[in-house]
Amino acid sequence: MISQGFVNLTDLELAFAHWQNIEEWGTPTNQAENNYEYAPTRSERKNDNWNEVIAKERKNYYQQLLQFISNKLQNIQAYNLSIPKINHLNFEFGGQLDFSVSIVVAQTSDNYWLCFAPTVPNQVDYYGHTKKNTVREQTIIQSVELGGETKQITAKIQTILDKITPILIYEYYHGGYNCTYQHRIIGAIAETKESAIALALQSAEMVAIEKTTVGFPDERNPQLNQFMNTCLRDRTIYDLSFWDMGYTYDLGQTPTGDWIGTRYQKEFEYNP
């Protein structure tokens, strides 16, 4: 993903600023900067639960988390995830070309890895009615039993994340779409960096991974469907959401051990 331009290194402070900007905007991107309005601004919303007091309080919690990560963890890295600009030429609509997701990864002294990611809206599944719009009760997801210092660190981070409560963000809202999602920061911990990132992005609903015996149906190519369903094993479908654009990868393993598959582009057409 790094070599293809989907993932780029960024600064820790910029990642935290991006998470807070989403709350300030009340939308996944900055409408004022892009001159592309798809939802009412915070000042235009009725009963909008946002003011200077709330903003200051939440900024303080983010600062606590930033300082704790900086002081207690090591090998800290921040990444910006987005569809490469050159790939936008393959999409017909895709009004929000600057949408991105910032994540942070770090390691504990006893070699566990943590990843922090914001919940990600999934507008491309709007017509499929698969949007969850749920609030995850757990803010830290773990794939291993913890002990020692990592357990104490995780408990402290859990306390801070619980203070950064979910906040309602508007997606495409004008024209009767009325789409919203709950923005919050999810943490994940695992034995490897890759596993922590995968767990966090799945929990944040940016990535969905499904093991299946029958892959994504392509009605335009039934021969390909038949070949993949009968000749490949370990079939796995990966869904990547970048809000109003995304990809589905349908992969499987050949008898010789090679991995092959197809990629499908997904795009939300905004027509208010």
PDB file of C-alpha atoms in Angstrom:
ATOM      1  CA  MET A   1       0.000   0.000   0.000  1.00  0.00           C
ATOM      2  CA  ILE A   2       2.925   2.350   0.680  1.00  0.00           C
ATOM      3  CA  SER A   3       4.531   1.637  -2.707  1.00  0.00           C
ATOM      4  CA  GLN A   4       1.197   2.265  -4.450  1.00  0.00           C
ATOM      5  CA  GLY A   5       0.739   5.632  -2.763  1.00  0.00           C
ATOM      6  CA  PHE A   6      -2.191   4.730  -0.510  1.00  0.00           C
ATOM      7  CA  VAL A   7      -0.109   5.203   2.657  1.00  0.00           C
ATOM      8  CA  ASN A   8       2.227   8.092   3.464  1.00  0.00           C
ATOM      9  CA  LEU A   9       4.163   8.963   6.596  1.00  0.00           C
ATOM     10  CA  THR A  10       2.995  12.036   8.484  1.00  0.00           C
ATOM     11  CA  ASP A  11       3.708  13.733  11.816  1.00  0.00           C
ATOM     12  CA  LEU A  12       2.151  12.575  15.071  1.00  0.00           C
ATOM     13  CA  GLU A  13       0.879  16.086  15.798  1.00  0.00           C
ATOM     14  CA  LEU A  14      -0.689  16.355  12.327  1.00  0.00           C
ATOM     15  CA  ALA A  15      -2.542  13.072  12.832  1.00  0.00           C
ATOM     16  CA  PHE A  16      -4.013  14.322  16.106  1.00  0.00           C
ATOM     17  CA  ALA A  17      -4.878  17.673  14.510  1.00  0.00           C
ATOM     18  CA  HIS A  18      -6.746  15.884  11.720  1.00  0.00           C
ATOM     19  CA  TRP A  19      -8.848  13.905  14.200  1.00  0.00           C
ATOM     20  CA  GLN A  20      -9.793  17.138  15.952  1.00  0.00           C
ATOM     21  CA  ASN A  21     -10.430  18.998  12.695  1.00  0.00           C
ATOM     22  CA  ILE A  22     -13.145  16.502  11.771  1.00  0.00           C
ATOM     23  CA  GLU A  23     -14.906  17.408  15.011  1.00  0.00           C
ATOM     24  CA  GLU A  24     -14.512  21.140  14.377  1.00  0.00           C
ATOM     25  CA  TRP A  25     -15.798  20.853  10.800  1.00  0.00           C
ATOM     26  CA  GLY A  26     -18.617  18.483  11.736  1.00  0.00           C
ATOM     27  CA  THR A  27     -17.969  16.764   8.378  1.00  0.00           C
ATOM     28  CA  PRO A  28     -15.324  14.340   7.036  1.00  0.00           C
ATOM     29  CA  THR A  29     -13.648  17.155   5.057  1.00  0.00           C
ATOM     30  CA  ASN A  30     -13.362  20.930   5.236  1.00  0.00           C
ATOM     31  CA  GLN A  31     -16.278  22.189   3.132  1.00  0.00           C
ATOM     32  CA  ALA A  32     -15.251  25.844   3.442  1.00  0.00           C
ATOM     33  CA  GLU A  33     -11.776  25.184   2.083  1.00  0.00           C
ATOM     34  CA  ASN A  34     -13.012  23.031  -0.797  1.00  0.00           C
ATOM     35  CA  ASN A  35     -15.968  25.236  -1.726  1.00  0.00           C
ATOM     36  CA  TYR A  36     -18.025  22.061  -2.020  1.00  0.00           C
ATOM     37  CA  GLU A  37     -20.999  21.912   0.344  1.00  0.00           C
ATOM     38  CA  TYR A  38     -22.749  18.607   0.985  1.00  0.00           C
ATOM     39  CA  ALA A  39     -24.001  19.207   4.549  1.00  0.00           C
ATOM     40  CA  PRO A  40     -25.008  22.172   6.729  1.00  0.00           C
ATOM     41  CA  THR A  41     -22.179  23.756   8.680  1.00  0.00           C
ATOM     42  CA  ARG A  42     -22.192  23.543  12.456  1.00  0.00           C
ATOM     43  CA  SER A  43     -23.577  27.084  12.722  1.00  0.00           C
ATOM     44  CA  GLU A  44     -26.495  26.122  10.450  1.00  0.00           C
ATOM     45  CA  ARG A  45     -27.540  23.011  12.374  1.00  0.00           C
ATOM     46  CA  LYS A  46     -30.394  22.966  14.821  1.00  0.00           C
ATOM     47  CA  ASN A  47     -29.569  21.707  18.315  1.00  0.00           C
ATOM     48  CA  ASP A  48     -25.950  21.104  17.339  1.00  0.00           C
ATOM     49  CA  ASN A  49     -24.141  19.778  20.401  1.00  0.00           C
ATOM     50  CA  TRP A  50     -20.960  21.765  19.837  1.00  0.00           C
ATOM     51  CA  ASN A  51     -19.601  24.909  21.442  1.00  0.00           C
ATOM     52  CA  GLU A  52     -16.337  26.418  22.646  1.00  0.00           C
ATOM     53  CA  VAL A  53     -16.566  24.735  26.045  1.00  0.00           C
ATOM     54  CA  ILE A  54     -16.976  21.267  24.507  1.00  0.00           C
ATOM     55  CA  ALA A  55     -14.237  21.949  21.955  1.00  0.00           C
ATOM     56  CA  LYS A  56     -11.796  23.031  24.677  1.00  0.00           C
ATOM     57  CA  GLU A  57     -12.609  20.020  26.847  1.00  0.00           C
ATOM     58  CA  ARG A  58     -12.112  17.542  24.012  1.00  0.00           C
ATOM     59  CA  LYS A  59      -8.890  19.263  22.935  1.00  0.00           C
ATOM     60  CA  ASN A  60      -7.582  18.714  26.458  1.00  0.00           C
ATOM     61  CA  TYR A  61      -8.373  14.986  26.276  1.00  0.00           C
ATOM     62  CA  TYR A  62      -6.627  14.687  22.913  1.00  0.00           C
ATOM     63  CA  GLN A  63      -3.618  16.471  24.389  1.00  0.00           C
ATOM     64  CA  GLN A  64      -3.551  13.995  27.285  1.00  0.00           C
ATOM     65  CA  LEU A  65      -3.535  11.091  24.832  1.00  0.00           C
ATOM     66  CA  LEU A  66      -0.825  12.709  22.706  1.00  0.00           C
ATOM     67  CA  GLN A  67       1.423  13.305  25.706  1.00  0.00           C
ATOM     68  CA  PHE A  68       0.883   9.806  27.070  1.00  0.00           C
ATOM     69  CA  ILE A  69       1.772   8.170  23.758  1.00  0.00           C
ATOM     70  CA  SER A  70       4.829  10.411  23.380  1.00  0.00           C
ATOM     71  CA  ASN A  71       6.098   9.718  26.911  1.00  0.00           C
ATOM     72  CA  LYS A  72       5.189   6.068  27.472  1.00  0.00           C
ATOM     73  CA  LEU A  73       5.488   4.398  24.059  1.00  0.00           C
ATOM     74  CA  GLN A  74       8.311   3.909  21.574  1.00  0.00           C
ATOM     75  CA  ASN A  75       8.785   3.517  17.811  1.00  0.00           C
ATOM     76  CA  ILE A  76       5.932   5.969  17.254  1.00  0.00           C
ATOM     77  CA  GLN A  77       4.815   6.432  13.660  1.00  0.00           C
ATOM     78  CA  ALA A  78       1.894   8.242  12.051  1.00  0.00           C
ATOM     79  CA  TYR A  79       0.440   7.508   8.627  1.00  0.00           C
ATOM     80  CA  ASN A  80      -1.976   9.227   6.295  1.00  0.00           C
ATOM     81  CA  LEU A  81      -4.216   6.877   4.280  1.00  0.00           C
ATOM     82  CA  SER A  82      -5.857   8.144   1.095  1.00  0.00           C
ATOM     83  CA  ILE A  83      -6.542   7.221  -2.513  1.00  0.00           C
ATOM     84  CA  PRO A  84      -3.586   8.447  -4.632  1.00  0.00           C
ATOM     85  CA  LYS A  85      -4.480  11.499  -6.699  1.00  0.00           C
ATOM     86  CA  ILE A  86      -3.604   9.729  -9.948  1.00  0.00           C
ATOM     87  CA  ASN A  87      -6.228   7.078  -9.133  1.00  0.00           C
ATOM     88  CA  HIS A  88      -8.941   9.741  -8.952  1.00  0.00           C
ATOM     89  CA  LEU A  89      -8.885   9.816 -12.746  1.00  0.00           C
ATOM     90  CA  ASN A  90     -10.523   6.381 -12.650  1.00  0.00           C
ATOM     91  CA  PHE A  91     -13.534   7.703 -10.728  1.00  0.00           C
ATOM     92  CA  GLU A  92     -16.361   9.612 -12.396  1.00  0.00           C
ATOM     93  CA  PHE A  93     -17.620  11.562  -9.388  1.00  0.00           C
ATOM     94  CA  GLY A  94     -15.589  11.489  -6.154  1.00  0.00           C
ATOM     95  CA  GLY A  95     -16.176  15.073  -5.088  1.00  0.00           C
ATOM     96  CA  GLN A  96     -14.079  14.835  -1.935  1.00  0.00           C
ATOM     97  CA  LEU A  97     -10.630  14.300  -3.384  1.00  0.00           C
ATOM     98  CA  ASP A  98      -8.920  15.325  -0.149  1.00  0.00           C
ATOM     99  CA  PHE A  99     -10.525  12.755   2.153  1.00  0.00           C
ATOM    100  CA  SER A 100      -7.933  10.880   4.187  1.00  0.00           C
ATOM    101  CA  VAL A 101      -7.566   8.830   7.350  1.00  0.00           C
ATOM    102  CA  SER A 102      -4.798   9.435   9.886  1.00  0.00           C
ATOM    103  CA  ILE A 103      -3.581   6.570  12.071  1.00  0.00           C
ATOM    104  CA  VAL A 104      -0.910   6.273  14.759  1.00  0.00           C
ATOM    105  CA  VAL A 105       1.102   3.176  15.681  1.00  0.00           C
ATOM    106  CA  ALA A 106       3.484   2.701  18.601  1.00  0.00           C
ATOM    107  CA  GLN A 107       5.188  -0.039  20.588  1.00  0.00           C
ATOM    108  CA  THR A 108       5.283  -0.790  24.305  1.00  0.00           C
ATOM    109  CA  SER A 109       8.481  -1.614  26.178  1.00  0.00           C
ATOM    110  CA  ASP A 110       7.520  -5.303  26.223  1.00  0.00           C
ATOM    111  CA  ASN A 111       7.075  -5.330  22.437  1.00  0.00           C
ATOM    112  CA  TYR A 112       3.324  -5.160  21.929  1.00  0.00           C
ATOM    113  CA  TRP A 113       2.020  -2.858  19.203  1.00  0.00           C
ATOM    114  CA  LEU A 114      -0.843  -0.390  19.445  1.00  0.00           C
ATOM    115  CA  CYS A 115      -2.684   1.321  16.618  1.00  0.00           C
ATOM    116  CA  PHE A 116      -5.093   4.250  16.913  1.00  0.00           C
ATOM    117  CA  ALA A 117      -7.565   5.086  14.151  1.00  0.00           C
ATOM    118  CA  PRO A 118     -10.712   7.190  13.793  1.00  0.00           C
ATOM    119  CA  THR A 119     -13.982   5.613  12.753  1.00  0.00           C
ATOM    120  CA  VAL A 120     -14.384   5.914   8.983  1.00  0.00           C
ATOM    121  CA  PRO A 121     -17.647   6.681   7.144  1.00  0.00           C
ATOM    122  CA  ASN A 122     -18.658   4.284   4.382  1.00  0.00           C
ATOM    123  CA  GLN A 123     -20.817   6.107   1.865  1.00  0.00           C
ATOM    124  CA  VAL A 124     -20.090   3.696  -0.998  1.00  0.00           C
ATOM    125  CA  ASP A 125     -22.387   1.118   0.598  1.00  0.00           C
ATOM    126  CA  TYR A 126     -25.233   3.637   0.907  1.00  0.00           C
ATOM    127  CA  TYR A 127     -27.395   1.923  -1.695  1.00  0.00           C
ATOM    128  CA  GLY A 128     -26.647  -1.492  -0.253  1.00  0.00           C
ATOM    129  CA  HIS A 129     -27.950  -0.348   3.137  1.00  0.00           C
ATOM    130  CA  THR A 130     -24.964  -1.903   4.898  1.00  0.00           C
ATOM    131  CA  LYS A 131     -23.978   1.237   6.797  1.00  0.00           C
ATOM    132  CA  LYS A 132     -23.829   0.395  10.476  1.00  0.00           C
ATOM    133  CA  ASN A 133     -23.856   3.862  12.073  1.00  0.00           C
ATOM    134  CA  THR A 134     -23.302   2.174  15.402  1.00  0.00           C
ATOM    135  CA  VAL A 135     -21.283   3.306  18.391  1.00  0.00           C
ATOM    136  CA  ARG A 136     -18.647   0.799  19.391  1.00  0.00           C
ATOM    137  CA  GLU A 137     -18.678   0.294  23.157  1.00  0.00           C
ATOM    138  CA  GLN A 138     -15.052  -0.830  23.350  1.00  0.00           C
ATOM    139  CA  THR A 139     -12.431   1.783  22.564  1.00  0.00           C
ATOM    140  CA  ILE A 140      -9.486  -0.627  22.752  1.00  0.00           C
ATOM    141  CA  ILE A 141      -9.613  -3.965  20.963  1.00  0.00           C
ATOM    142  CA  GLN A 142      -7.016  -6.583  21.823  1.00  0.00           C
ATOM    143  CA  SER A 143      -6.105  -9.857  20.147  1.00  0.00           C
ATOM    144  CA  VAL A 144      -3.820 -11.159  22.901  1.00  0.00           C
ATOM    145  CA  GLU A 145      -3.781 -11.527  26.663  1.00  0.00           C
ATOM    146  CA  LEU A 146      -1.780  -8.705  28.206  1.00  0.00           C
ATOM    147  CA  GLY A 147       0.472  -8.623  31.185  1.00  0.00           C
ATOM    148  CA  GLY A 148       3.020  -6.450  32.911  1.00  0.00           C
ATOM    149  CA  GLU A 149       3.541  -2.872  31.808  1.00  0.00           C
ATOM    150  CA  THR A 150       1.422  -3.148  28.652  1.00  0.00           C
ATOM    151  CA  LYS A 151      -1.654  -3.985  30.709  1.00  0.00           C
ATOM    152  CA  GLN A 152      -1.165  -0.849  32.809  1.00  0.00           C
ATOM    153  CA  ILE A 153      -0.537   1.306  29.740  1.00  0.00           C
ATOM    154  CA  THR A 154      -3.633  -0.046  28.022  1.00  0.00           C
ATOM    155  CA  ALA A 155      -5.766   0.694  31.082  1.00  0.00           C
ATOM    156  CA  LYS A 156      -4.566   4.308  31.149  1.00  0.00           C
ATOM    157  CA  ILE A 157      -5.188   4.769  27.427  1.00  0.00           C
ATOM    158  CA  GLN A 158      -8.628   3.227  27.829  1.00  0.00           C
ATOM    159  CA  THR A 159      -9.454   5.832  30.469  1.00  0.00           C
ATOM    160  CA  ILE A 160      -8.464   8.692  28.167  1.00  0.00           C
ATOM    161  CA  LEU A 161     -10.244   7.289  25.104  1.00  0.00           C
ATOM    162  CA  ASP A 162     -13.435   6.830  27.110  1.00  0.00           C
ATOM    163  CA  LYS A 163     -13.424  10.586  27.729  1.00  0.00           C
ATOM    164  CA  ILE A 164     -13.271  11.268  23.983  1.00  0.00           C
ATOM    165  CA  THR A 165     -16.889  10.242  23.561  1.00  0.00           C
ATOM    166  CA  PRO A 166     -18.466   9.632  20.117  1.00  0.00           C
ATOM    167  CA  ILE A 167     -19.537  12.774  18.308  1.00  0.00           C
ATOM    168  CA  LEU A 168     -22.034  13.032  15.447  1.00  0.00           C
ATOM    169  CA  ILE A 169     -20.532  13.921  12.059  1.00  0.00           C
ATOM    170  CA  TYR A 170     -22.563  14.739   8.944  1.00  0.00           C
ATOM    171  CA  GLU A 171     -21.740  12.975   5.686  1.00  0.00           C
ATOM    172  CA  TYR A 172     -23.717  13.718   2.508  1.00  0.00           C
ATOM    173  CA  TYR A 173     -26.737  15.352   4.083  1.00  0.00           C
ATOM    174  CA  HIS A 174     -28.356  17.765   1.635  1.00  0.00           C
ATOM    175  CA  GLY A 175     -31.006  16.550  -0.769  1.00  0.00           C
ATOM    176  CA  GLY A 176     -32.623  14.191   1.705  1.00  0.00           C
ATOM    177  CA  TYR A 177     -29.625  11.891   2.165  1.00  0.00           C
ATOM    178  CA  ASN A 178     -29.343  12.765   5.879  1.00  0.00           C
ATOM    179  CA  CYS A 179     -26.305  10.515   6.332  1.00  0.00           C
ATOM    180  CA  THR A 180     -24.299  10.727   9.548  1.00  0.00           C
ATOM    181  CA  TYR A 181     -21.784   8.661  11.466  1.00  0.00           C
ATOM    182  CA  GLN A 182     -20.233   8.580  14.926  1.00  0.00           C
ATOM    183  CA  HIS A 183     -16.657   9.855  15.053  1.00  0.00           C
ATOM    184  CA  ARG A 184     -14.420   8.445  17.758  1.00  0.00           C
ATOM    185  CA  ILE A 185     -10.900   7.082  18.176  1.00  0.00           C
ATOM    186  CA  ILE A 186     -10.440   3.315  18.321  1.00  0.00           C
ATOM    187  CA  GLY A 187      -7.334   1.629  19.709  1.00  0.00           C
ATOM    188  CA  ALA A 188      -6.111  -1.879  18.957  1.00  0.00           C
ATOM    189  CA  ILE A 189      -3.269  -3.909  20.431  1.00  0.00           C
ATOM    190  CA  ALA A 190      -1.552  -6.991  19.028  1.00  0.00           C
ATOM    191  CA  GLU A 191       1.778  -8.801  18.970  1.00  0.00           C
ATOM    192  CA  THR A 192       2.828  -7.346  15.609  1.00  0.00           C
ATOM    193  CA  LYS A 193       2.547  -3.937  14.000  1.00  0.00           C
ATOM    194  CA  GLU A 194       0.688  -5.319  10.995  1.00  0.00           C
ATOM    195  CA  SER A 195      -1.853  -7.143  13.162  1.00  0.00           C
ATOM    196  CA  ALA A 196      -2.508  -4.050  15.276  1.00  0.00           C
ATOM    197  CA  ILE A 197      -3.132  -1.922  12.171  1.00  0.00           C
ATOM    198  CA  ALA A 198      -5.419  -4.543  10.626  1.00  0.00           C
ATOM    199  CA  LEU A 199      -7.395  -4.893  13.849  1.00  0.00           C
ATOM    200  CA  ALA A 200      -7.752  -1.127  14.296  1.00  0.00           C
ATOM    201  CA  LEU A 201      -8.880  -0.471  10.717  1.00  0.00           C
ATOM    202  CA  GLN A 202     -11.440  -3.267  10.898  1.00  0.00           C
ATOM    203  CA  SER A 203     -12.751  -1.948  14.209  1.00  0.00           C
ATOM    204  CA  ALA A 204     -12.890   1.562  12.718  1.00  0.00           C
ATOM    205  CA  GLU A 205     -14.930   0.106   9.818  1.00  0.00           C
ATOM    206  CA  MET A 206     -12.504   1.273   7.155  1.00  0.00           C
ATOM    207  CA  VAL A 207     -11.545  -2.300   6.264  1.00  0.00           C
ATOM    208  CA  ALA A 208     -13.732  -5.397   6.133  1.00  0.00           C
ATOM    209  CA  ILE A 209     -12.216  -8.855   5.628  1.00  0.00           C
ATOM    210  CA  GLU A 210     -14.395 -11.837   4.800  1.00  0.00           C
ATOM    211  CA  LYS A 211     -13.379 -15.438   4.258  1.00  0.00           C
ATOM    212  CA  THR A 212     -15.694 -17.066   1.751  1.00  0.00           C
ATOM    213  CA  THR A 213     -16.057 -19.970  -0.643  1.00  0.00           C
ATOM    214  CA  VAL A 214     -17.938 -17.866  -3.201  1.00  0.00           C
ATOM    215  CA  GLY A 215     -16.478 -14.498  -4.094  1.00  0.00           C
ATOM    216  CA  PHE A 216     -17.835 -11.170  -5.252  1.00  0.00           C
ATOM    217  CA  PRO A 217     -20.262 -11.931  -8.128  1.00  0.00           C
ATOM    218  CA  ASP A 218     -19.414 -10.276 -11.441  1.00  0.00           C
ATOM    219  CA  GLU A 219     -22.540 -10.608 -13.574  1.00  0.00           C
ATOM    220  CA  ARG A 220     -20.635  -9.374 -16.608  1.00  0.00           C
ATOM    221  CA  ASN A 221     -18.159 -12.241 -16.479  1.00  0.00           C
ATOM    222  CA  PRO A 222     -19.735 -15.533 -15.349  1.00  0.00           C
ATOM    223  CA  GLN A 223     -16.758 -17.516 -16.681  1.00  0.00           C
ATOM    224  CA  LEU A 224     -14.442 -15.650 -14.313  1.00  0.00           C
ATOM    225  CA  ASN A 225     -16.826 -16.335 -11.439  1.00  0.00           C
ATOM    226  CA  GLN A 226     -16.852 -20.040 -12.206  1.00  0.00           C
ATOM    227  CA  PHE A 227     -13.062 -20.208 -12.495  1.00  0.00           C
ATOM    228  CA  MET A 228     -12.450 -18.417  -9.198  1.00  0.00           C
ATOM    229  CA  ASN A 229     -15.115 -20.380  -7.330  1.00  0.00           C
ATOM    230  CA  THR A 230     -13.860 -23.771  -8.501  1.00  0.00           C
ATOM    231  CA  CYS A 231     -10.092 -23.315  -8.888  1.00  0.00           C
ATOM    232  CA  LEU A 232      -9.049 -21.082  -5.987  1.00  0.00           C
ATOM    233  CA  ARG A 233      -8.812 -21.813  -2.280  1.00  0.00           C
ATOM    234  CA  ASP A 234      -8.586 -19.550   0.768  1.00  0.00           C
ATOM    235  CA  ARG A 235     -10.940 -17.078  -0.891  1.00  0.00           C
ATOM    236  CA  THR A 236     -10.816 -13.732   0.866  1.00  0.00           C
ATOM    237  CA  ILE A 237     -12.652 -10.488   0.142  1.00  0.00           C
ATOM    238  CA  TYR A 238     -11.146  -7.205   1.320  1.00  0.00           C
ATOM    239  CA  ASP A 239     -13.312  -4.066   1.371  1.00  0.00           C
ATOM    240  CA  LEU A 240     -11.566  -0.694   1.719  1.00  0.00           C
ATOM    241  CA  SER A 241     -13.670   2.411   2.341  1.00  0.00           C
ATOM    242  CA  PHE A 242     -12.435   5.939   1.701  1.00  0.00           C
ATOM    243  CA  TRP A 243     -15.840   7.435   2.510  1.00  0.00           C
ATOM    244  CA  ASP A 244     -17.391   8.084  -0.928  1.00  0.00           C
ATOM    245  CA  MET A 245     -14.877   5.972  -2.843  1.00  0.00           C
ATOM    246  CA  GLY A 246     -13.456   2.545  -2.221  1.00  0.00           C
ATOM    247  CA  TYR A 247     -12.195  -0.780  -3.480  1.00  0.00           C
ATOM    248  CA  THR A 248     -13.130  -4.434  -3.154  1.00  0.00           C
ATOM    249  CA  TYR A 249     -10.374  -7.014  -3.628  1.00  0.00           C
ATOM    250  CA  ASP A 250     -11.497 -10.595  -4.313  1.00  0.00           C
ATOM    251  CA  LEU A 251      -8.476 -12.883  -3.907  1.00  0.00           C
ATOM    252  CA  GLY A 252      -7.731 -16.586  -3.842  1.00  0.00           C
ATOM    253  CA  GLN A 253      -4.822 -19.011  -3.958  1.00  0.00           C
ATOM    254  CA  THR A 254      -4.037 -21.254  -6.921  1.00  0.00           C
ATOM    255  CA  PRO A 255      -2.963 -24.914  -6.523  1.00  0.00           C
ATOM    256  CA  THR A 256       0.655 -23.781  -7.081  1.00  0.00           C
ATOM    257  CA  GLY A 257       0.449 -21.293  -4.214  1.00  0.00           C
ATOM    258  CA  ASP A 258       0.132 -18.063  -6.201  1.00  0.00           C
ATOM    259  CA  TRP A 259      -2.388 -15.406  -5.152  1.00  0.00           C
ATOM    260  CA  ILE A 260      -4.607 -13.953  -7.869  1.00  0.00           C
ATOM    261  CA  GLY A 261      -7.849 -12.027  -7.935  1.00  0.00           C
ATOM    262  CA  THR A 262      -9.816  -9.021  -9.074  1.00  0.00           C
ATOM    263  CA  ARG A 263     -10.263  -5.437  -7.925  1.00  0.00           C
ATOM    264  CA  TYR A 264     -13.539  -3.534  -8.100  1.00  0.00           C
ATOM    265  CA  GLN A 265     -13.858   0.229  -7.742  1.00  0.00           C
ATOM    266  CA  LYS A 266     -16.778   1.623  -5.776  1.00  0.00           C
ATOM    267  CA  GLU A 267     -18.046   5.174  -5.894  1.00  0.00           C
ATOM    268  CA  PHE A 268     -20.947   7.070  -4.381  1.00  0.00           C
ATOM    269  CA  GLU A 269     -22.802   9.356  -6.786  1.00  0.00           C
ATOM    270  CA  TYR A 270     -24.037  12.417  -4.929  1.00  0.00           C
ATOM    271  CA  ASN A 271     -27.194  13.701  -6.608  1.00  0.00           C
ATOM    272  CA  PRO A 272     -29.061  16.033  -4.212  1.00  0.00           C
TER     273      PRO A 272
END
